[in-house]
PDB file of C-alpha atoms in Angstrom:
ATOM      1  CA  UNK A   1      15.627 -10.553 -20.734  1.00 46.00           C
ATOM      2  CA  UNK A   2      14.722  -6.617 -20.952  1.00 43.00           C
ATOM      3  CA  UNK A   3      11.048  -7.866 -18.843  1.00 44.00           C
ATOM      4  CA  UNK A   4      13.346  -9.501 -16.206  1.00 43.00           C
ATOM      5  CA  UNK A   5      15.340  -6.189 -15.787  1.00 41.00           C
ATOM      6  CA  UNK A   6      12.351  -4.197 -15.539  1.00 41.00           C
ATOM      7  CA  UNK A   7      11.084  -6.344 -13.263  1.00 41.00           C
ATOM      8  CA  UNK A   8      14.388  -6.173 -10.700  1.00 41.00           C
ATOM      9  CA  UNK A   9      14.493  -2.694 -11.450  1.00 40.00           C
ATOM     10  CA  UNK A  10      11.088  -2.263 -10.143  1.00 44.00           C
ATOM     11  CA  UNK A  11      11.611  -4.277  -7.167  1.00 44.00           C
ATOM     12  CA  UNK A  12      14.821  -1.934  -6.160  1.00 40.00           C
ATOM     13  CA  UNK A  13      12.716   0.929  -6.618  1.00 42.00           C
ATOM     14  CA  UNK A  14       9.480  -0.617  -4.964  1.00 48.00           C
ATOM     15  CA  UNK A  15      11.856  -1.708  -1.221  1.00 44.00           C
ATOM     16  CA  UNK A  16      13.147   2.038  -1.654  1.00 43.00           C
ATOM     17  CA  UNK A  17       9.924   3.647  -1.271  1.00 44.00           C
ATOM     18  CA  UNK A  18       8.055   0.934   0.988  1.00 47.00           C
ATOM     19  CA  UNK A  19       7.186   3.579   3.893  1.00 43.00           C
ATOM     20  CA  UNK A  20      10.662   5.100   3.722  1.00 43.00           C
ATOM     21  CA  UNK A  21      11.954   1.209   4.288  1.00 44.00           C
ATOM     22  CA  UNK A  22      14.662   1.391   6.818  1.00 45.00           C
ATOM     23  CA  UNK A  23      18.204  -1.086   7.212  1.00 53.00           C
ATOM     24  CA  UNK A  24      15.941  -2.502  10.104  1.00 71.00           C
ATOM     25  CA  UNK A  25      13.066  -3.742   8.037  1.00 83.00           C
ATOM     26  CA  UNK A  26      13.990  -7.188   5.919  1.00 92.00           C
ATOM     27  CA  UNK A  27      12.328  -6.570   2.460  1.00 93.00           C
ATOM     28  CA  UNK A  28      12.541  -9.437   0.161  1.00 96.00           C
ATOM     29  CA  UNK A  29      11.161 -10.254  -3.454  1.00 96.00           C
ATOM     30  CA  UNK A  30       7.458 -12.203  -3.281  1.00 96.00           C
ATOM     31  CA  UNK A  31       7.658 -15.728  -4.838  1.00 90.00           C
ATOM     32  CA  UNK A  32       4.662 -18.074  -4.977  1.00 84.00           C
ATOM     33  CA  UNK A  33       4.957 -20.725  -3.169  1.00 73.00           C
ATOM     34  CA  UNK A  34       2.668 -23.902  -4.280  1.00 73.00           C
ATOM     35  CA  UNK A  35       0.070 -24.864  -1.576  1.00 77.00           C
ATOM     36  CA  UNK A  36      -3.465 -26.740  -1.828  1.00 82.00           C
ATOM     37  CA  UNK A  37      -5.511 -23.704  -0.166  1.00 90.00           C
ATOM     38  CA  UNK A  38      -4.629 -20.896  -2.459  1.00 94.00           C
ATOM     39  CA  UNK A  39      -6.041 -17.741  -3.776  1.00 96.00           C
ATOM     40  CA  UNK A  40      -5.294 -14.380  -5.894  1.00 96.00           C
ATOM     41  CA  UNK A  41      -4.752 -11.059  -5.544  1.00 97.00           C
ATOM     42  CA  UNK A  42      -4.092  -8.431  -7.807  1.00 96.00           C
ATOM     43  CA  UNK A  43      -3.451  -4.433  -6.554  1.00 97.00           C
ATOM     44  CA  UNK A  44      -4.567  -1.571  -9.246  1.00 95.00           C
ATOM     45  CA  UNK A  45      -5.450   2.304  -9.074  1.00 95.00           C
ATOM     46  CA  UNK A  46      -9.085   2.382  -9.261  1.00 96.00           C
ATOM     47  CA  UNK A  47     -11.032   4.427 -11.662  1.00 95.00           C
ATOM     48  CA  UNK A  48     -11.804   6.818 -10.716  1.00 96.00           C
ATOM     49  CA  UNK A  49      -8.532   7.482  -8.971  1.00 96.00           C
ATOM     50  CA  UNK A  50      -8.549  11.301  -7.667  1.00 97.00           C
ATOM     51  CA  UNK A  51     -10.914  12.659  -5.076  1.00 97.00           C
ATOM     52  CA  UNK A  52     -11.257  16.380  -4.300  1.00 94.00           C
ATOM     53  CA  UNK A  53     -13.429  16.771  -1.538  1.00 90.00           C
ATOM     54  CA  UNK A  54     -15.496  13.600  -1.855  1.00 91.00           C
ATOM     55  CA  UNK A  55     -16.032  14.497  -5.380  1.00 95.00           C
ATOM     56  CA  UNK A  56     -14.440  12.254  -8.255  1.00 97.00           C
ATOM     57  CA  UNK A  57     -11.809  14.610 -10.056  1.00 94.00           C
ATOM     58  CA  UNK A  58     -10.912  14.331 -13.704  1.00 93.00           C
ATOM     59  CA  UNK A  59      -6.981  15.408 -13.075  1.00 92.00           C
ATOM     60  CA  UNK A  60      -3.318  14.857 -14.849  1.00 92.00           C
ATOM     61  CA  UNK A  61      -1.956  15.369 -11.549  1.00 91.00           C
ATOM     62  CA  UNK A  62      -2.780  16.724  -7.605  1.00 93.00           C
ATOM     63  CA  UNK A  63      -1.161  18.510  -5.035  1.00 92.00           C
ATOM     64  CA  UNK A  64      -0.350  16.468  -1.890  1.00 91.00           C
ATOM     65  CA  UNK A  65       1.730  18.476   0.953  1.00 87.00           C
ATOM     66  CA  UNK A  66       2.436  20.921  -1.703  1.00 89.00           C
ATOM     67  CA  UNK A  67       3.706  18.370  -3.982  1.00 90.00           C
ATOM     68  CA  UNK A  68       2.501  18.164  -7.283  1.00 92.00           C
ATOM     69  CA  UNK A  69       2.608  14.891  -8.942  1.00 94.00           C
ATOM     70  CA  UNK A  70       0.175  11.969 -10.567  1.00 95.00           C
ATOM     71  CA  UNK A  71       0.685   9.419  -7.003  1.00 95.00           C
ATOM     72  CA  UNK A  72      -0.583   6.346  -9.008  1.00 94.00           C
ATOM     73  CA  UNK A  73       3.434   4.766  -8.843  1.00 94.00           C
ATOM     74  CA  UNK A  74       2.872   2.339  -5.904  1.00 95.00           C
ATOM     75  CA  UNK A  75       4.212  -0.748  -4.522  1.00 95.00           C
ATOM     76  CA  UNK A  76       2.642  -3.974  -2.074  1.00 97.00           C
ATOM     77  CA  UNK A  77       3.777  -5.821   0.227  1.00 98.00           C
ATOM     78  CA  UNK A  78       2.599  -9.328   2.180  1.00 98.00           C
ATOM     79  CA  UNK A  79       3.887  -8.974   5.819  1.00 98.00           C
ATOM     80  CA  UNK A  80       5.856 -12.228   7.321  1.00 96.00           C
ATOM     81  CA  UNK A  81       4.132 -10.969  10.538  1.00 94.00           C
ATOM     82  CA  UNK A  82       0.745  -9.770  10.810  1.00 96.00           C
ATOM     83  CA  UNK A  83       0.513  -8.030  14.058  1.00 95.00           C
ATOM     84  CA  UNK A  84       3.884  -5.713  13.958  1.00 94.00           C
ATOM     85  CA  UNK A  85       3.720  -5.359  10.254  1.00 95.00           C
ATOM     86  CA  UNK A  86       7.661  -5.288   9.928  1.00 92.00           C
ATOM     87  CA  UNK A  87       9.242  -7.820   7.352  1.00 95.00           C
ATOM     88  CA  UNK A  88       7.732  -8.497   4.147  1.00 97.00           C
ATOM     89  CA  UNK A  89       7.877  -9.996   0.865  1.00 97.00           C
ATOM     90  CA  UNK A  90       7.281  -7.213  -2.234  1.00 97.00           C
ATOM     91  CA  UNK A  91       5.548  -8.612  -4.714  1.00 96.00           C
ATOM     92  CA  UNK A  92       6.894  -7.634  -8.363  1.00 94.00           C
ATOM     93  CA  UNK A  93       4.113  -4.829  -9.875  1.00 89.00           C
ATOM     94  CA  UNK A  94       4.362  -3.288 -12.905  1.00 75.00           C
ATOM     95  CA  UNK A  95       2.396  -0.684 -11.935  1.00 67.00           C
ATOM     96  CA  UNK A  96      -1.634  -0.999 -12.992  1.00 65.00           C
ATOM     97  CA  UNK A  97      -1.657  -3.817 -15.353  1.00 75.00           C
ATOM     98  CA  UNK A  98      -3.617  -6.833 -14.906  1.00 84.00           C
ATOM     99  CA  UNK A  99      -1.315  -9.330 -13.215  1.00 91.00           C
ATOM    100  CA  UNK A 100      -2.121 -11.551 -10.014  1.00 94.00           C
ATOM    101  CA  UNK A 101      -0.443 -13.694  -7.563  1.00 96.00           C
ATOM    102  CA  UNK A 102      -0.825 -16.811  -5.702  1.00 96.00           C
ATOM    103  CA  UNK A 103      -1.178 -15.661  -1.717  1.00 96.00           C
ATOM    104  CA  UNK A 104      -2.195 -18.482   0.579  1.00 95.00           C
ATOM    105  CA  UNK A 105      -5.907 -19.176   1.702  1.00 96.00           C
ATOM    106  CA  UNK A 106      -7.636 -19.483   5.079  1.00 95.00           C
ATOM    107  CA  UNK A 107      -5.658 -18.060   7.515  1.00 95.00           C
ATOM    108  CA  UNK A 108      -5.344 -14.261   8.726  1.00 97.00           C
ATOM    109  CA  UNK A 109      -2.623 -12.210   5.494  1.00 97.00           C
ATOM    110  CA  UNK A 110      -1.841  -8.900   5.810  1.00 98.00           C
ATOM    111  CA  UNK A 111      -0.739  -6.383   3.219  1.00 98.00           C
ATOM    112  CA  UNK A 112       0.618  -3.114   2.617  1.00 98.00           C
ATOM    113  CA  UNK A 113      -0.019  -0.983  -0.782  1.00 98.00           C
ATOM    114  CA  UNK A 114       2.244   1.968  -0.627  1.00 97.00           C
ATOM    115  CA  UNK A 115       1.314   5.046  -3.276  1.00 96.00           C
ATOM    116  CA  UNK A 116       4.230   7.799  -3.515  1.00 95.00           C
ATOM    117  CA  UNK A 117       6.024  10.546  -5.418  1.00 95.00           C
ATOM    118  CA  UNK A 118       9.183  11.051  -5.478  1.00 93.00           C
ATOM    119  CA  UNK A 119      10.791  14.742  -6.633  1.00 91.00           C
ATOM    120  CA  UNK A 120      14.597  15.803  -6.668  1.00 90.00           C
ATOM    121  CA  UNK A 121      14.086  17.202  -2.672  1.00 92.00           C
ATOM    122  CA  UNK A 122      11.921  15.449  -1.608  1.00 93.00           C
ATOM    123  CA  UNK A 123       9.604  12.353  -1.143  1.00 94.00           C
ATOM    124  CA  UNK A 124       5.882  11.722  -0.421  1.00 95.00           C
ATOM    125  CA  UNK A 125       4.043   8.382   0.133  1.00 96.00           C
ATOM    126  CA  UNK A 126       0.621   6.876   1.842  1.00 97.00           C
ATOM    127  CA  UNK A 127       1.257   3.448   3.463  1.00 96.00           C
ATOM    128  CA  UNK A 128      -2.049   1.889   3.695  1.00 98.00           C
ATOM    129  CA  UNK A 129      -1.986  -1.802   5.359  1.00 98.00           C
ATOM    130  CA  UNK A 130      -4.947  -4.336   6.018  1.00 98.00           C
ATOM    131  CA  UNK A 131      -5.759  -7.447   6.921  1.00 98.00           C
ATOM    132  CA  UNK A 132      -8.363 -10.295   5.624  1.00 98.00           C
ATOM    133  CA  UNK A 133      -8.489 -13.901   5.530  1.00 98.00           C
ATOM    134  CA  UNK A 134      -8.433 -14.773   1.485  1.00 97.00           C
ATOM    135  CA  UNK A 135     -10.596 -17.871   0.733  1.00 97.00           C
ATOM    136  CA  UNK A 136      -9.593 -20.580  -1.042  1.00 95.00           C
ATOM    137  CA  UNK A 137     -10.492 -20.436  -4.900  1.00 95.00           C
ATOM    138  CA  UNK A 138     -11.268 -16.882  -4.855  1.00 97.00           C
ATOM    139  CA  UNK A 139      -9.631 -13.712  -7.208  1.00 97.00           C
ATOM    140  CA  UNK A 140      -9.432 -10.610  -4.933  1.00 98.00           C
ATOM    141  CA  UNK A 141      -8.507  -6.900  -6.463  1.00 98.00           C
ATOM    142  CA  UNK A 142      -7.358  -4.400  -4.409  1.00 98.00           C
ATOM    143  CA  UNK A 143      -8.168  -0.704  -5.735  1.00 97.00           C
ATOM    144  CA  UNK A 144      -6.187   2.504  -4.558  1.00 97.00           C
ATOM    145  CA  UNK A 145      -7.496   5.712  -4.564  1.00 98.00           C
ATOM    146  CA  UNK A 146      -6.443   9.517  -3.379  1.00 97.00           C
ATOM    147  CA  UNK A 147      -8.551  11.849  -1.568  1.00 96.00           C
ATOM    148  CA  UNK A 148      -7.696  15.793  -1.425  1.00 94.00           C
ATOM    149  CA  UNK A 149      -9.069  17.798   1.408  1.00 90.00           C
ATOM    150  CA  UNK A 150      -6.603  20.796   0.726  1.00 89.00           C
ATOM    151  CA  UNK A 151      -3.335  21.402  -1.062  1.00 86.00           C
ATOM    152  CA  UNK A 152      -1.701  19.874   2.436  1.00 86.00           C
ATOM    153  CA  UNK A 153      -3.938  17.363   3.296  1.00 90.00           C
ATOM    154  CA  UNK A 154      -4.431  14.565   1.594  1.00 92.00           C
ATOM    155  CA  UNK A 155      -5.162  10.710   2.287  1.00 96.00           C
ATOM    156  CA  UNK A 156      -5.137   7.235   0.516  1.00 97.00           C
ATOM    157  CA  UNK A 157      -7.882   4.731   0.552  1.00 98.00           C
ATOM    158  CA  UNK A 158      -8.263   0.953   0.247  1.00 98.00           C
ATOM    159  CA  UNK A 159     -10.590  -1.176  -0.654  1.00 98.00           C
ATOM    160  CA  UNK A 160     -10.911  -4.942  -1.475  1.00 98.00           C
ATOM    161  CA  UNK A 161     -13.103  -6.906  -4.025  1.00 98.00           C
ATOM    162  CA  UNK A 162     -13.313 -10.528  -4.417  1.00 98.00           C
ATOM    163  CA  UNK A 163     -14.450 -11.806  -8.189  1.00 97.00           C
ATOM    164  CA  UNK A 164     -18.163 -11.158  -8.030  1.00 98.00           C
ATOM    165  CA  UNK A 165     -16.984  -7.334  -7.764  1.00 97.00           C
ATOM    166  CA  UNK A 166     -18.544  -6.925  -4.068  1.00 98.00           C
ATOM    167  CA  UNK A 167     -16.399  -5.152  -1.405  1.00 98.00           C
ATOM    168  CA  UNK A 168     -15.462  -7.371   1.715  1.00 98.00           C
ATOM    169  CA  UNK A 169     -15.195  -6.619   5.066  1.00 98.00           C
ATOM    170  CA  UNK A 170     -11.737  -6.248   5.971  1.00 98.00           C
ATOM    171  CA  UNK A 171      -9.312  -4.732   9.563  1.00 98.00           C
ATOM    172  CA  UNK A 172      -7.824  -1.227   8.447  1.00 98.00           C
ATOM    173  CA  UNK A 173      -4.862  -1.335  10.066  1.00 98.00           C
ATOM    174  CA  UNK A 174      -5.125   2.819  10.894  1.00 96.00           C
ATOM    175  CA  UNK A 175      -3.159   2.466  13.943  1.00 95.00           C
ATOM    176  CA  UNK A 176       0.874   3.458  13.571  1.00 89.00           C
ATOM    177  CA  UNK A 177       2.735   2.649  16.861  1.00 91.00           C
ATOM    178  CA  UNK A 178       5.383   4.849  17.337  1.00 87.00           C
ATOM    179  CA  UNK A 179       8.323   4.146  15.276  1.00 81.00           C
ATOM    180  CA  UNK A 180      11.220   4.643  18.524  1.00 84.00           C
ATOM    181  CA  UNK A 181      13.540   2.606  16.112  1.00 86.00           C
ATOM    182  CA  UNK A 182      14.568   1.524  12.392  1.00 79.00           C
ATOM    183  CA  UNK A 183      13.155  -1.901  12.546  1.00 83.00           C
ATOM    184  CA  UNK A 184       9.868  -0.728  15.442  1.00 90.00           C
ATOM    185  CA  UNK A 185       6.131  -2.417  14.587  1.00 93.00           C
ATOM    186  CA  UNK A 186       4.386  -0.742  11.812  1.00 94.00           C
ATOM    187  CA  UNK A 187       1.130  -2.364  13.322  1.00 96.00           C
ATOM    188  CA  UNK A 188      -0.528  -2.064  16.188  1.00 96.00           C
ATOM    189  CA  UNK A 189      -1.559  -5.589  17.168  1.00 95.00           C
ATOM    190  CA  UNK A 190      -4.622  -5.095  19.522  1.00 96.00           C
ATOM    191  CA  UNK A 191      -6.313  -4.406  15.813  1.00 97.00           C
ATOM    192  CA  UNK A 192      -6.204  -8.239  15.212  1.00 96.00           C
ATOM    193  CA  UNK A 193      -6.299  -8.926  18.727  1.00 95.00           C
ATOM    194  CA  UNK A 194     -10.055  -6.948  19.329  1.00 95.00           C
ATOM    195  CA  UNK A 195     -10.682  -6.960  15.333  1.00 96.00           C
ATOM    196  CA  UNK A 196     -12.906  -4.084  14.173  1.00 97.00           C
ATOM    197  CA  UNK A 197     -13.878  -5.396  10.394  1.00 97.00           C
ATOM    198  CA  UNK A 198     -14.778  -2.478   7.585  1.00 97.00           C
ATOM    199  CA  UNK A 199     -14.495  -2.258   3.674  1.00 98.00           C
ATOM    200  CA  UNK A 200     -12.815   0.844   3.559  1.00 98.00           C
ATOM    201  CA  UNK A 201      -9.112   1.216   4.997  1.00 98.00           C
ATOM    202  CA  UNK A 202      -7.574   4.679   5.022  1.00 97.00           C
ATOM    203  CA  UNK A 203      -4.121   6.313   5.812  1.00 97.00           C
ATOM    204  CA  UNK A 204      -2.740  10.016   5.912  1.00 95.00           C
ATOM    205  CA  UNK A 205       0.297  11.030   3.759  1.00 95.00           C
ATOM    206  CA  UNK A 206       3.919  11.136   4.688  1.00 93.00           C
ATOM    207  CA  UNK A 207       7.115  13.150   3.599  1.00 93.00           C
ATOM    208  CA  UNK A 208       9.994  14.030   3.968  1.00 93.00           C
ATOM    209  CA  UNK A 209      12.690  15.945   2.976  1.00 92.00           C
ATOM    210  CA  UNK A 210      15.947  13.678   1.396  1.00 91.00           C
ATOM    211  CA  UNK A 211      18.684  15.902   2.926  1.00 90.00           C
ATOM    212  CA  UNK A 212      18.729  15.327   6.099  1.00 86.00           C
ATOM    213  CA  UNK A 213      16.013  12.852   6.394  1.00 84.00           C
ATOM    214  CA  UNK A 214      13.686  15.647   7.980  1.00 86.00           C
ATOM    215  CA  UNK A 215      10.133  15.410   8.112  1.00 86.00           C
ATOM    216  CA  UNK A 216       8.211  17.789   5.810  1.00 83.00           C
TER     217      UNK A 216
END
């Protein structure tokens, strides 16, 4: 009973803090559905986690837009479409321990893991989404890390591994469209339309400020 609450509790927070998730994006929980062409995934802070500089950093905590805090809370999502990257199903991480989940196999998925921290003013998160085609059978792992360039510039990157522990080739969706409403693309689709396939997938930091929803 107490795992099940922790588990919904997460979920509220996770939706919250999904990209700043607006009342025009449809957020739901993730639920395995059976199917005869599966495989897993699983989404964990990799070790190391903090980069200063392109140098591994042994750290309690870094500085991102002048925000201290540790950044390895983070949520992920599997879109319902993947060239706008709007609605999505969040799938139910307790943050960095070992669990997997049934996605489907052989055909184009594509995913969102969000990092953030959130203070009493304001809030700061990296929405980092890609796109690969899973194959059936196989156990992928997708490790998060954080790279510092200065104490207000900071990014996250993504990469994927399937179970023999080699990185595949995946489409960093880098592009953000411009977001002219609450519920406008996340994706830009001419990145699966011309696909450009790489192993690394990075994004820059948001944040803004709570009162008054203003950009940092």
């Amino acid at each position: 009973m107490i795992k099940s609450i922790k588990v919904h509790l997460l979920l509220i927070i996770n939706v919250t803090f999904i990209g700043c998730a607006s009342q025009g994006i449809k957020l739901t929980a993730y639920k395995e559905a059976p199917s005869s062409a599966s495989a897993k995934i699983m989404f964990k802070n990799s070790d190391p986690f903090y980069y200063e500089k392109g140098e591994a950093k042994d750290a309690s905590f870094i500085i991102v837009d002048w925000i201290p805090g540790t950044y390895r809370d983070f949520s992920a999502v599997i879109y319902d479409s993947n060239e706008i990257c709007t609605d999505g199903k969040v799938f139910p991480i307790v943050n960095d321990t070992d669990k997997s989940f049934d996605i489907k196999a052989g055909e184009l998925q594509t995913f969102m893991l969000n990092t953030y921290h959130n203070t009493e003013d304001k809030r700061v998160w990296c929405p980092n989404r890609f796109s690969f085609i899973p194959q059936q059978g196989e156990e992928y792992t997708v490790k998060n890390s954080i790279h510092i360039k200065s104490i207000d510039y900071g990014y996250c990157q993504v990469e994927v591994f399937d179970s023999s522990g080699d990185r595949i080739e995946i489409i960093a969706r880098e592009k953000i469209p411009p977001l002219w409403t609450q519920s406008s693309p996340r994706c830009d689709k001419s990145e699966i339309e011309k696909p450009v396939q790489s192993k690394i997938s990075k994004q820059n930091f948001e944040c803004i400020i709570k009162v008054g929803g203003y950009k940092c």
